[in-house]
CSV table of C-alpha atoms in Angstrom, one decimal:
chain,number,residue,atom,x,y,z
A,516,MET,CA,0.0,0.0,0.0
A,517,VAL,CA,2.8,2.4,0.8
A,518,LYS,CA,4.2,2.0,-2.6
A,519,GLU,CA,1.0,3.2,-4.2
A,520,VAL,CA,0.9,6.1,-1.8
A,521,GLU,CA,4.5,7.0,-2.7
A,522,LYS,CA,3.8,6.5,-6.4
A,523,ALA,CA,1.2,9.2,-6.0
A,524,GLY,CA,3.9,11.5,-4.8
A,525,PHE,CA,3.2,11.5,-1.0
A,526,PRO,CA,6.3,11.2,1.2
A,527,VAL,CA,5.5,8.2,3.3
A,528,VAL,CA,7.1,6.2,6.1
A,529,ILE,CA,6.1,2.7,7.1
A,530,LEU,CA,6.3,1.7,10.7
A,531,CYS,CA,6.3,-2.1,11.0
A,532,ASN,CA,7.8,-5.0,12.8
A,533,LEU,CA,8.8,-7.3,9.9
A,534,ILE,CA,11.6,-5.2,8.4
A,535,PRO,CA,12.8,-7.8,6.0
A,536,VAL,CA,9.3,-8.0,4.5
A,537,ALA,CA,9.0,-4.2,4.1
A,538,ARG,CA,12.5,-4.2,2.5
A,539,SER,CA,11.7,-6.9,0.0
A,540,VAL,CA,8.4,-5.5,-1.1
A,541,GLY,CA,10.2,-2.2,-1.7
A,542,ALA,CA,9.1,0.3,0.9
A,543,ASN,CA,11.6,3.2,0.9
A,544,LYS,CA,11.4,4.7,4.3
A,545,ILE,CA,11.1,2.2,7.2
A,546,VAL,CA,10.9,2.6,11.0
A,547,PRO,CA,10.9,-0.5,13.1
A,548,THR,CA,8.1,-1.2,15.6
A,549,ILE,CA,8.3,-3.5,18.6
A,550,SER,CA,5.8,-6.3,17.7
A,551,ILE,CA,2.9,-7.3,15.5
A,552,PRO,CA,0.0,-7.0,18.0
A,553,TYR,CA,1.3,-3.9,19.7
A,554,PRO,CA,3.6,-2.0,17.3
A,555,LEU,CA,3.9,1.1,19.5
A,556,GLY,CA,3.7,0.2,23.2
A,557,ASP,CA,4.3,-3.1,25.1
A,558,PRO,CA,1.4,-3.7,27.4
A,559,ALA,CA,3.8,-5.4,29.8
A,560,THR,CA,5.4,-2.0,30.5
A,561,SER,CA,3.9,1.0,32.3
A,562,LYS,CA,1.6,3.5,30.4
A,563,GLU,CA,4.4,6.1,30.7
A,564,GLU,CA,7.0,3.8,29.2
A,565,GLN,CA,4.6,2.9,26.3
A,566,TYR,CA,3.9,6.5,25.6
A,567,LYS,CA,7.6,7.4,25.7
A,568,LEU,CA,8.4,4.6,23.2
A,569,ARG,CA,5.5,5.5,21.0
A,570,ARG,CA,6.5,9.2,21.0
A,571,HIS,CA,10.1,8.4,20.2
A,572,ARG,CA,9.3,6.0,17.3
A,573,VAL,CA,6.7,8.3,15.8
A,574,GLU,CA,9.1,11.2,16.0
A,575,VAL,CA,11.7,9.2,14.2
A,576,ALA,CA,9.1,8.5,11.5
A,577,LEU,CA,8.1,12.2,11.2
A,578,ASP,CA,11.7,13.2,10.9
A,579,ALA,CA,12.2,10.5,8.3
A,580,LEU,CA,9.5,12.2,6.2
A,581,THR,CA,11.9,15.2,5.8
A,582,GLU,CA,15.0,13.1,4.9
A,583,ASP,CA,16.2,13.3,1.4
A,584,ILE,CA,17.3,9.7,1.0
A,585,LYS,CA,18.7,8.2,-2.2
A,586,GLU,CA,18.0,4.6,-1.4
A,587,GLN,CA,15.8,2.4,0.8
A,588,THR,CA,16.6,3.3,4.4
A,589,VAL,CA,15.7,1.7,7.7
A,590,PHE,CA,15.8,4.5,10.3
A,591,LYS,CA,17.4,3.8,13.7
A,592,VAL,CA,15.4,4.0,16.9
A,593,LYS,CA,16.8,4.4,20.4
A,594,ILE,CA,13.9,3.0,22.4
B,289,MET,CA,16.6,-44.6,5.6
B,290,LYS,CA,17.4,-40.9,5.4
B,291,LYS,CA,16.0,-38.4,7.9
B,292,ALA,CA,14.0,-35.2,7.7
B,293,VAL,CA,13.0,-32.5,10.1
B,294,LEU,CA,10.0,-30.2,9.7
B,295,TYR,CA,9.5,-26.7,11.0
B,296,ILE,CA,5.9,-25.5,11.8
B,297,ASN,CA,4.3,-22.6,13.7
B,298,GLN,CA,2.4,-22.8,17.0
B,299,PHE,CA,-0.9,-22.9,15.2
B,300,PHE,CA,-0.3,-26.0,13.1
B,301,ALA,CA,1.4,-27.6,16.1
B,302,GLY,CA,-1.9,-27.4,17.9
B,303,VAL,CA,-0.4,-25.2,20.7
B,304,GLY,CA,-2.9,-22.4,20.0
B,305,GLY,CA,-3.8,-19.5,17.8
B,306,GLU,CA,-2.8,-15.9,18.1
B,307,THR,CA,-2.8,-15.8,21.9
B,308,GLU,CA,0.0,-18.4,21.8
B,309,ALA,CA,1.9,-16.7,19.0
B,310,ASP,CA,4.7,-15.8,21.4
B,311,PHE,CA,5.4,-19.6,21.9
B,312,GLU,CA,9.1,-20.1,22.3
B,313,PRO,CA,11.0,-22.5,20.0
B,314,GLU,CA,10.8,-26.2,20.9
B,315,ILE,CA,12.0,-29.3,19.1
B,316,ARG,CA,9.8,-32.4,19.6
B,317,GLU,CA,10.8,-35.9,18.8
B,318,GLY,CA,8.3,-37.5,16.3
B,319,LEU,CA,5.5,-36.1,14.2
B,320,VAL,CA,3.4,-33.1,15.1
B,321,GLY,CA,0.6,-31.7,12.9
B,322,PRO,CA,1.6,-31.5,9.2
B,323,ALA,CA,4.6,-33.7,9.9
B,324,LEU,CA,2.3,-36.7,9.9
B,325,GLU,CA,1.3,-36.1,6.3
B,326,LEU,CA,4.8,-35.2,5.2
B,327,ASP,CA,6.1,-38.4,6.7
B,328,LYS,CA,3.4,-40.3,4.8
B,329,GLN,CA,4.1,-38.6,1.5
B,330,LEU,CA,7.9,-38.6,1.7
B,331,GLN,CA,9.3,-41.8,0.1
B,332,ASN,CA,13.1,-41.3,0.5
B,333,ALA,CA,13.2,-40.2,4.2
B,334,GLU,CA,11.4,-40.4,7.4
B,335,VAL,CA,10.5,-37.3,9.4
B,336,THR,CA,12.0,-37.8,12.9
B,337,HIS,CA,11.5,-34.4,14.6
B,338,THR,CA,9.2,-31.4,14.5
B,339,VAL,CA,10.4,-27.9,15.3
B,340,ILE,CA,7.7,-25.6,16.6
B,341,CYS,CA,7.9,-21.8,17.1
B,342,GLY,CA,5.4,-19.1,17.6
B,343,ASP,CA,5.1,-16.6,14.6
B,344,ASN,CA,5.3,-13.6,16.8
B,345,PHE,CA,8.2,-14.9,18.8
B,346,ILE,CA,10.3,-15.4,15.7
B,347,GLY,CA,9.0,-12.2,14.1
B,348,SER,CA,10.2,-10.1,17.0
B,349,ASN,CA,13.2,-12.1,18.2
B,350,GLN,CA,14.4,-13.5,14.9
B,351,GLU,CA,18.1,-13.9,15.8
B,352,GLU,CA,17.3,-15.5,19.2
B,353,ALA,CA,14.7,-17.9,17.7
B,354,VAL,CA,17.1,-19.0,14.9
B,355,LYS,CA,20.0,-19.4,17.4
B,356,ARG,CA,17.9,-21.6,19.7
B,357,ILE,CA,16.6,-23.8,16.9
B,358,LEU,CA,20.1,-24.3,15.5
B,359,GLU,CA,21.4,-25.3,18.9
B,360,GLY,CA,18.5,-27.7,19.3
B,361,LEU,CA,19.2,-29.3,15.9
B,362,GLU,CA,22.9,-29.8,16.7
B,363,GLY,CA,22.4,-33.2,18.3
B,364,ILE,CA,20.0,-34.4,15.6
B,365,GLU,CA,21.0,-36.2,12.4
B,366,PHE,CA,19.0,-35.2,9.3
B,367,ASP,CA,19.5,-35.1,5.6
B,368,ILE,CA,16.9,-32.6,4.6
B,369,PHE,CA,14.9,-29.8,6.3
B,370,PHE,CA,11.3,-28.8,5.5
B,371,ALA,CA,9.3,-25.8,6.7
B,372,GLY,CA,5.6,-25.1,6.4
B,373,PRO,CA,3.5,-25.1,4.3
B,374,ALA,CA,2.9,-21.5,5.0
B,375,PHE,CA,0.1,-20.7,2.5
B,376,GLN,CA,-0.5,-17.0,2.4
B,377,ALA,CA,0.6,-16.3,6.0
B,378,GLY,CA,3.2,-13.6,5.8
B,379,ARG,CA,4.8,-14.0,9.2
B,380,TYR,CA,4.8,-17.8,8.9
B,381,GLY,CA,6.3,-17.6,5.4
B,382,SER,CA,9.1,-15.3,6.4
B,383,ALA,CA,9.8,-17.5,9.5
B,384,CYS,CA,10.1,-20.6,7.3
B,385,GLY,CA,12.5,-18.7,5.1
B,386,PHE,CA,14.8,-17.5,7.9
B,387,ILE,CA,14.9,-20.9,9.5
B,388,CYS,CA,15.6,-22.7,6.2
B,389,ARG,CA,18.3,-20.2,5.3
B,390,ALA,CA,20.1,-20.7,8.7
B,391,VAL,CA,19.7,-24.5,8.6
B,392,ARG,CA,21.1,-24.6,5.1
B,393,GLU,CA,24.1,-22.4,6.0
B,394,LYS,CA,24.9,-24.3,9.2
B,395,PHE,CA,24.2,-27.9,8.3
B,396,GLY,CA,24.6,-27.8,4.5
B,397,VAL,CA,21.4,-29.6,3.8
B,398,GLU,CA,18.8,-28.7,1.2
B,399,THR,CA,15.7,-27.0,2.5
B,400,VAL,CA,12.1,-27.1,1.1
B,401,SER,CA,9.1,-25.0,1.9
B,402,SER,CA,5.8,-24.2,0.4
B,403,MET,CA,4.0,-20.8,0.1
B,404,HIS,CA,1.3,-19.1,-1.9
B,405,VAL,CA,2.7,-16.8,-4.6
B,406,GLU,CA,1.4,-13.7,-2.7
B,407,ASN,CA,3.3,-14.7,0.5
B,408,PRO,CA,6.1,-12.1,0.9
B,409,GLY,CA,8.4,-15.0,1.9
B,410,VAL,CA,8.4,-16.1,-1.7
B,411,LEU,CA,10.1,-12.8,-2.9
B,412,MET,CA,12.4,-12.9,0.1
B,413,PHE,CA,13.7,-16.5,-0.1
B,414,LYS,CA,12.9,-18.1,-3.4
B,415,LYS,CA,16.5,-17.9,-4.5
B,416,GLU,CA,17.8,-19.6,-1.4
B,417,LEU,CA,15.5,-22.5,-1.0
B,418,TYR,CA,13.0,-24.6,-2.8
B,419,ILE,CA,9.6,-23.1,-2.3
B,420,ALA,CA,6.8,-25.2,-3.7
B,421,GLU,CA,4.0,-23.3,-5.3
B,422,GLY,CA,1.4,-23.6,-2.6
B,423,GLY,CA,-2.3,-22.8,-2.0
B,424,HIS,CA,-3.5,-19.7,-0.3
B,425,ILE,CA,-5.3,-21.4,2.6
B,426,ALA,CA,-4.7,-24.4,4.9
B,427,ALA,CA,-7.4,-26.4,3.1
B,428,LYS,CA,-4.6,-26.9,0.5
B,429,MET,CA,-2.4,-28.6,3.1
B,430,ARG,CA,-2.4,-32.1,1.6
B,431,LYS,CA,-1.6,-30.9,-1.9
B,432,ASP,CA,1.1,-28.5,-0.8
B,433,ILE,CA,2.8,-31.2,1.3
B,434,LYS,CA,2.7,-33.6,-1.6
B,435,LYS,CA,4.6,-31.0,-3.7
B,436,MET,CA,7.1,-30.5,-0.9
B,437,ALA,CA,7.6,-34.2,-0.6
B,438,ASN,CA,8.1,-34.6,-4.3
B,439,ILE,CA,10.8,-32.0,-4.4
B,440,GLY,CA,12.4,-33.5,-1.3
B,441,ASP,CA,12.4,-37.0,-2.7
B,442,LYS,CA,14.1,-35.8,-5.9
B,443,LEU,CA,16.8,-34.0,-3.9
B,444,LEU,CA,17.3,-36.9,-1.6
B,445,ALA,CA,17.7,-39.3,-4.5
B,446,GLY,CA,20.1,-36.9,-6.2
B,447,GLU,CA,17.9,-36.8,-9.3
B,448,THR,CA,18.2,-33.9,-11.8
B,449,MET,CA,15.7,-31.2,-11.2
B,450,LEU,CA,13.7,-30.1,-14.3
B,451,ARG,CA,12.8,-26.5,-14.9
B,452,ALA,CA,11.2,-24.8,-11.9
B,453,GLU,CA,7.8,-24.6,-13.7
B,454,ALA,CA,7.8,-28.4,-14.3
B,455,GLU,CA,8.7,-29.2,-10.7
B,456,GLU,CA,6.2,-26.6,-9.4
B,457,PHE,CA,8.5,-24.5,-7.3
B,458,PHE,CA,9.4,-20.8,-7.6
B,459,PRO,CA,12.3,-20.2,-10.0
B,460,ARG,CA,15.5,-19.7,-8.0
B,461,GLY,CA,17.3,-17.7,-10.6
B,462,ILE,CA,19.8,-20.5,-11.1
B,463,ARG,CA,20.9,-21.5,-14.6
B,464,HIS,CA,21.5,-25.1,-15.4
B,465,GLN,CA,23.1,-26.8,-18.4
B,466,PHE,CA,20.2,-28.3,-20.2
B,467,TRP,CA,20.0,-30.5,-23.3
B,468,PRO,CA,16.8,-29.8,-25.2
B,469,GLU,CA,15.2,-33.0,-26.5
B,470,GLU,CA,15.2,-31.9,-30.1
B,471,ALA,CA,18.9,-30.9,-29.7
B,472,LYS,CA,18.6,-27.7,-31.7
B,473,PRO,CA,21.5,-25.3,-31.4
B,474,ALA,CA,20.9,-22.0,-29.8
B,475,ALA,CA,21.3,-20.0,-33.0
B,476,ILE,CA,18.5,-21.8,-34.7
B,477,ARG,CA,16.3,-21.5,-31.6
B,478,ALA,CA,17.0,-17.8,-31.5
B,479,VAL,CA,16.1,-17.3,-35.1
B,480,GLU,CA,12.9,-19.2,-34.7
B,481,MET,CA,12.0,-17.0,-31.8
B,482,LEU,CA,12.8,-13.9,-33.8
B,483,LYS,CA,10.7,-15.1,-36.7
B,484,LYS,CA,7.8,-15.7,-34.3
B,485,LYS,CA,8.3,-12.3,-32.7
B,486,LEU,CA,8.3,-10.5,-36.1
B,487,ALA,CA,5.1,-12.4,-37.1
B,488,GLY,CA,3.5,-11.3,-33.9
B,489,GLU,CA,3.2,-14.9,-32.7
B,490,GLU,CA,3.5,-16.2,-29.2
B,491,TYR,CA,6.9,-17.5,-28.2
B,492,GLN,CA,8.6,-18.6,-25.0
B,493,THR,CA,11.8,-16.8,-24.1
B,494,GLU,CA,14.6,-18.9,-22.6
B,495,LEU,CA,15.8,-16.1,-20.4
B,496,PRO,CA,12.9,-14.3,-18.7
B,497,ILE,CA,14.0,-11.1,-17.1
B,498,PRO,CA,12.5,-10.8,-13.6
B,499,LYS,CA,10.5,-7.6,-13.1
B,500,SER,CA,11.7,-5.2,-10.5
B,501,ASP,CA,9.0,-3.2,-8.9
B,502,ARG,CA,10.6,-0.3,-7.1
B,503,VAL,CA,8.9,3.0,-6.6
B,504,GLU,CA,10.7,6.3,-6.9
B,505,ILE,CA,11.3,7.9,-3.5
B,506,ALA,CA,8.9,10.8,-3.1
B,507,LYS,CA,10.3,14.3,-2.4
B,508,PRO,CA,10.8,14.9,1.3
B,509,VAL,CA,8.6,17.2,3.4
B,510,VAL,CA,10.3,20.6,3.5
B,511,ASP,CA,8.7,21.9,6.7
B,512,LEU,CA,7.0,19.5,9.0
B,513,SER,CA,5.6,22.4,11.1
B,514,LYS,CA,3.4,23.3,8.1
B,515,ALA,CA,2.6,19.8,7.0
B,516,ARG,CA,-0.7,18.1,7.1
B,517,ILE,CA,0.0,14.5,8.1
B,518,ALA,CA,-2.4,11.6,7.6
B,519,LEU,CA,-2.2,8.2,9.4
B,520,MET,CA,-2.9,4.9,7.9
B,521,ASN,CA,-2.9,1.4,9.3
B,522,THR,CA,-3.3,-2.2,8.2
B,523,GLY,CA,-4.0,-3.3,11.8
B,524,GLY,CA,-7.8,-3.0,11.5
B,525,ILE,CA,-8.4,-0.1,13.9
B,526,VAL,CA,-12.1,0.8,13.5
B,527,PRO,CA,-14.9,2.3,15.6
B,528,VAL,CA,-16.3,-0.6,17.7
B,529,ASP,CA,-19.3,-1.2,15.4
B,530,ASN,CA,-17.0,-1.5,12.4
B,531,PRO,CA,-19.3,0.7,10.2
B,532,ASP,CA,-17.6,-0.1,6.9
B,533,LYS,CA,-17.7,-3.9,7.7
B,534,ILE,CA,-14.0,-4.3,6.9
B,535,GLN,CA,-13.2,-8.0,6.9
B,536,SER,CA,-11.0,-9.4,9.6
B,537,ALA,CA,-8.9,-11.2,7.0
B,538,SER,CA,-8.5,-11.0,3.3
B,539,ALA,CA,-9.9,-7.5,3.3
B,540,THR,CA,-11.3,-5.9,0.3
B,541,ARG,CA,-12.7,-2.8,2.2
B,542,TRP,CA,-11.1,0.1,3.9
B,543,GLY,CA,-12.5,2.9,6.0
B,544,LYS,CA,-11.6,6.5,7.1
B,545,TYR,CA,-12.5,7.6,10.6
B,546,ASP,CA,-12.9,11.1,11.9
B,547,ILE,CA,-10.8,12.0,14.9
B,548,SER,CA,-11.6,15.7,15.2
B,549,GLY,CA,-11.5,16.8,18.7
B,550,MET,CA,-10.0,13.6,20.1
B,551,ASP,CA,-6.6,13.7,21.8
B,552,HIS,CA,-6.2,10.0,21.8
B,553,LEU,CA,-8.1,6.9,20.6
B,554,GLU,CA,-10.3,5.7,23.4
B,555,SER,CA,-10.6,2.0,24.2
B,556,GLY,CA,-14.2,0.9,23.9
B,557,VAL,CA,-14.8,3.5,21.2
B,558,PHE,CA,-12.2,2.1,18.8
B,559,LYS,CA,-10.9,-1.5,18.6
B,560,THR,CA,-9.1,-3.8,16.2
B,561,ILE,CA,-10.9,-6.3,14.0
B,562,HIS,CA,-7.7,-7.8,12.6
B,563,ALA,CA,-7.8,-11.6,12.8
B,564,GLY,CA,-4.1,-12.1,12.4
B,565,PHE,CA,-2.9,-11.4,15.9
B,566,ASP,CA,-4.1,-11.3,19.5
B,567,PRO,CA,-6.3,-8.1,19.7
B,568,ALA,CA,-6.0,-7.7,23.5
B,569,ALA,CA,-3.3,-5.0,23.5
B,570,ALA,CA,-4.8,-2.9,20.7
B,571,ASP,CA,-8.3,-3.2,22.1
B,572,ALA,CA,-7.1,-2.0,25.5
B,573,ASP,CA,-5.2,0.9,23.9
B,574,PRO,CA,-5.8,1.5,20.2
B,575,ASN,CA,-3.0,4.1,20.2
B,576,VAL,CA,-0.5,1.3,20.1
B,577,ILE,CA,-1.4,0.9,16.5
B,578,MET,CA,-2.8,4.3,15.6
B,579,PRO,CA,-0.7,6.7,17.6
B,580,ILE,CA,-3.2,9.6,17.7
B,581,ASP,CA,-2.1,10.6,21.3
B,582,VAL,CA,1.5,11.4,20.3
B,583,MET,CA,0.5,12.9,17.0
B,584,ARG,CA,-1.8,15.3,18.9
B,585,ALA,CA,1.1,16.2,21.2
B,586,PHE,CA,3.4,16.9,18.2
B,587,GLU,CA,0.6,19.0,16.7
B,588,LYS,CA,0.2,21.1,19.9
B,589,GLU,CA,4.0,21.5,20.2
B,590,GLY,CA,4.1,22.7,16.6
B,591,LYS,CA,6.4,19.9,15.3
B,592,ILE,CA,3.8,19.1,12.7
B,593,GLY,CA,1.4,21.5,11.1
B,594,GLU,CA,-1.7,19.4,11.5
B,595,LEU,CA,-2.8,15.8,12.0
B,596,TYR,CA,-5.3,15.2,9.2
B,597,LYS,CA,-8.9,14.7,10.6
B,598,ASP,CA,-9.4,11.2,9.3
B,599,PHE,CA,-7.2,8.2,9.6
B,600,TYR,CA,-7.4,5.3,7.2
B,601,SER,CA,-7.8,1.6,8.1
B,602,THR,CA,-7.8,-1.8,6.6
B,603,VAL,CA,-6.7,-5.3,7.5
B,604,GLY,CA,-3.4,-6.6,6.1
B,605,THR,CA,-3.7,-10.3,6.9
B,606,GLY,CA,-4.4,-12.6,3.9
B,607,THR,CA,-5.1,-9.5,1.8
B,608,THR,CA,-3.8,-9.9,-1.7
B,609,GLU,CA,-1.4,-7.5,-3.3
B,610,ALA,CA,-3.9,-6.7,-5.9
B,611,GLU,CA,-6.6,-5.7,-3.4
B,612,ALA,CA,-4.0,-3.8,-1.3
B,613,ARG,CA,-3.0,-1.8,-4.4
B,614,ARG,CA,-6.6,-1.0,-5.3
B,615,MET,CA,-7.5,0.1,-1.8
B,616,ALA,CA,-4.4,2.3,-1.6
B,617,GLN,CA,-5.2,3.9,-5.0
B,618,GLU,CA,-8.7,4.7,-3.7
B,619,ILE,CA,-7.3,6.2,-0.5
B,620,VAL,CA,-4.8,8.2,-2.5
B,621,VAL,CA,-7.6,9.9,-4.4
B,622,HIS,CA,-9.1,10.9,-1.1
B,623,MET,CA,-5.8,12.1,0.4
B,624,LYS,CA,-5.2,14.3,-2.6
B,625,GLU,CA,-8.6,16.0,-2.3
B,626,ALA,CA,-7.9,16.5,1.4
B,627,GLN,CA,-4.5,18.1,0.5
B,628,VAL,CA,-2.6,15.8,2.7
B,629,ASP,CA,1.2,16.5,2.6
B,630,ALA,CA,2.6,13.3,4.0
B,631,VAL,CA,1.7,9.9,5.4
B,632,LEU,CA,2.7,7.6,8.2
B,633,MET,CA,1.6,4.0,7.8
B,634,VAL,CA,1.6,1.5,10.7
B,635,SER,CA,1.6,-2.1,9.6
B,636,THR,CA,1.0,-5.0,11.9
């Protein structure tokens, strides 16, 4: 789906857990999430920790929208 | 008798569905689930062990899962390794691929799996292992296992593999010396093809060029603080009554949902209808898939210009590439009208 969005000219970042899949299907900007059922917040951690992690990863994705990349890139996350 | 080992996921092992998808790797002596049928079909080897691992466990801890399985296999003698069939299950297919790749590297045995053509595992691993052309749903189990067994038997017997199409596995991109039955030299075959081409007739190339499907990278956002950002997801986040009746698997429908005035997605108001994972976490807090809460914070802080008032949803499990493409094209039309500047997609 992101390829169609990008084809239409929209800058787009995919946040997902299965990075190798996103790579092989050809997504250009990729930010890793932590799992499949809860991409952006592990229910085993506190609400604060979940929020912090979510905020960080979404911020990485937002900043990735502004990056002028030349090839497929998986952006690094810290938490 | 030669020996074989089969890798399967927690579901086909009978451990459980999505709630058990974190099941840690385990090697059991004997036949579990699909191993029974494989053992029956396989002529040149017996299946001695079954490796079981939860799809989420290997999805999120790939290195750890592979390491543990390789360690477990160390004491076991086997001549060939099977994985699946994985049908159209993306997580399962990529898990089969990663395990087969690692087993092949470490133990030097051939590896065979089976997947549907739309399984992303095909694109990722078809060059490294034999992937039989499989069905899209588990009802095709017996047929798929038969194909895996046929390929396995040939490999075990050291027989020459015919062209991928004839053996019904996905072409691996390997060229073999091949003596055509009519023994016609290449020059003559080429001229015959050329004549057919000039006459506008059908002909079969001997060297198909694989299609590459890359999309040009879109121009980056210049100023986030002025940008209108839309969120999308394939995790099936919808209002609890699922007004667009998006299917829980193999979706052909999508929806857009207005979040004006909301500073987060409320549990009990939104939920997930995705049938491909345990919904507990996302139902309790839909923001773990659609991060409306942090996007609102970024909007307030001025990091982004605006969070677009609708977010877009569909379900990614079992959904064909063709349907996904069509749905995205429809969504794009809407986003253009809405003058969206950029998009974040969360995929489960």
